[in-house]
Amino acid sequence: MENIYCPSLLKIQDLTWETPDTTSFRLTFNDNSEREEFFSLYKVGQFGEFSAFGHGESTFCVASPPTRKDYIECTFRAVGRNTKALQALNEGDTIGFRGPYGNSFPIDDWKGKNILFIAGGIALPPLRAVILNVLDRRSEFADVTIVYGARTVSDLVYKMELQEWEARNDVNIVTTVDPGGETEDWTGKIGFVPTVLDEVAPSNENTIALICGPPIMIKFTFPVLDKLGFSKNQIFTTLENRMKCGLGKCGRCNVGGTYVCKDGPVFRADVLAELPAEY
Amino acid sequence: MALSIHSDDFQTLLDSLREAGYRCVGPARDGTITKFKPIEQAGDLFLDEILTTVSPKEFFLAEHEAILSYRMKGKSDIELTTPSKEEYAPPTLVFGCRPCDAAGPDIVKSVMTWDYDDRFFLDRADSTVIAAIACVEADEACFCTSVELAPDSQTGADILLIPSSNSTGDTQEYSVTAITEKGRKLIDSTKGWKDGNPERASAIDEVKSNLKPSFDPAKVREWLDNGFDHEWWNTATLSCIGCGTCTYTCPTCHCFDIVDEGGQSEGVRVKNWDSCMMSLFTLHTSGHNPRPLKSNRFRQRIMHKFKYYPDLFERILCTGCGRCQRHCPVDMALKGLLEQIGRLAAETPDQVAAG
Ligand SMILES: Cc1cc2nc3c(=O)[nH]c(=O)nc-3n(C[C@H](O)[C@H](O)[C@H](O)COP(=O)(O)OP(=O)(O)OC[C@H]3O[C@@H](n4cnc5c(N)ncnc54)[C@H](O)[C@@H]3O)c2cc1C
Ligand code: SF4
Ligand code: FES
């Protein structure tokens, strides 16, 4: 019988420092059949368990899209034991990975629609996979708008990609930093994400909104979306309940009777509103 | 053909089990508590207690077990090894547990096969035979009959021993039923069993009729459907000190943690029992905790057992063994709490998230 807890081995092909405490890995599978198996299952929005051997496993979303099949990427902040150990590794080193787990964003249902991405701080990674996936399949979708904010300029992740997206004429991107977080050469907006979203005022018509960020940002963004006429079934977000197995066994991630590792991490806002406030 | 076994023949059984390649674990004293331990001498079996302190769940879900070992090869290559079934799941007879303990693994199996198969649980379940003994005694913490089980239920057992009326102070004859193929095979390959159909001890049926169901799990589940925000949780769980004894002694609690033990170059990844009664269980690194209060955690435990698990698998995640009540240092009585919920449900038939 297969050992569901046994990870695949992946090599760190590229390591990028996004901010002073946040790193991105581009990872390649040591075993090609495991890569093929992964991509036969992987849908955008899913997550995995990433491990530095000797330190444990951490749940990160897969930050690269299923349309790029040579590698997977993840972006994580060093906050505890395993994330610090992962960050201490170098290019060429091996890590463990289990996944893909959980549900996904139903982007095939969104063909022909406008897509609005709203992200704050380190929460861009879960949306970045969707952004890249949508851009890789650009002709299938209508307008693409990205509103992304961080506390300070140095807290913005994927700076290279933000510039690439800005350079495209088929993406409308607005970046912002909290007041006081700007630098002299900052050309983006200054203000909190909900305020900036209110200014940008994207149309709710034929639009799907995806929102990921710290709880406080989400709390203040929902009223703005409401004001802009978005109904809850147009809005998607993700939950980050603590996880261990990712497989529905360890009994840790549930919100009411819903297992975030199996029925999540992606939730439509109207479905989320039905769940008890246990996240 | 009807079968029986006499306690005088337990040693014969134990000796033949060893020859047949089984290890036998049974109720035994362990310091101030009782638990399931490897038994070689019939005299070490301690069958007089209503229920051991600790359930035999560790033979299905080890308290602490390696699920993987890793070893650095060269500068950056890593070798992973999964322990073999032979190492962690030797052929085992769990002898002399109560029917409520026999039911435990059968119930937990649903989650261990939910989309993904946990081989550590399943391999153990596969190589383990359970011989349960029906109860001739119950105490005020017992409530198996409220959760669809009974002092002589066969659920999860491979062999059921029914105490007969033929007993003296320290000897006892039992009638024996092979319930599964696995049980039948074990009986055929070991000694000590005899032909015969001794008369069933009347005490079993007395226990059965005295142990009337004290709540209706369907009604409890209905109340829980809307009871998440009810104020009852706050008052009902006030005395809990969050020690987790209930979850560790429980035959159906199965939550676990995964951690690495060892250094960067060599070590093992292990699964450890964990407990939803601990505040660290759900704590994020950021400091945010979705279940910050004791009452939130106690609610989780009851909800998981009597609503979430039944919703998912149509099984109650509780065998009514009563351990969580018997060993609770502050006398939190699960049975009593479920009775209270039963009464709340009756008082407010159309109750909608009151409180
Ligand atoms: C679905 C999902 C997606 C996530 N995606 C990302 C991501 O893309 N990038 C990123 O930086 N972080 C992400 N997180 C949070 C990340 O899992 C934790 O920050 C990380 O596990 C902390 O690990 P640690 O060992 O360094 O911390 P420690 O505090 O040392 O960890 C102790 C244990 O707690 C667990 N844990 C602690 N906090 C969390 C948390 N918030 N969520 C889940 N488990 C936690 C860890 O897995 C670990 O087992 C995600 C969490 C979830 C549930
Ligand atoms: S919840 Fe209590 S009564 Fe039910 S199986 Fe667990 S320990 Fe026994
Ligand atoms: S993470 Fe283990 S059950 Fe969801």
CSV table of C-alpha atoms in Angstrom, one decimal, chain A residues 3-4 12 28 39 82 124 150 162 167 172 181 227 255 258:
chain,number,residue,atom,x,y,z
A,3,ASN,CA,2.5,5.7,2.0
A,4,ILE,CA,0.3,8.8,1.7
A,12,ILE,CA,15.5,24.0,-5.6
A,28,THR,CA,11.8,20.6,-10.1
A,39,PHE,CA,0.4,17.7,-13.2
A,82,ASN,CA,10.2,24.8,9.2
A,124,LEU,CA,-0.5,37.4,-3.3
A,150,ALA,CA,1.4,45.8,1.0
A,162,LEU,CA,4.3,43.3,-11.1
A,167,ALA,CA,3.7,46.7,-19.0
A,172,ASN,CA,-5.2,46.7,-15.4
A,181,GLY,CA,5.3,52.8,3.5
A,227,LYS,CA,-21.1,48.8,-2.3
A,255,VAL,CA,-14.4,24.8,10.3
A,258,THR,CA,-16.1,21.4,6.7
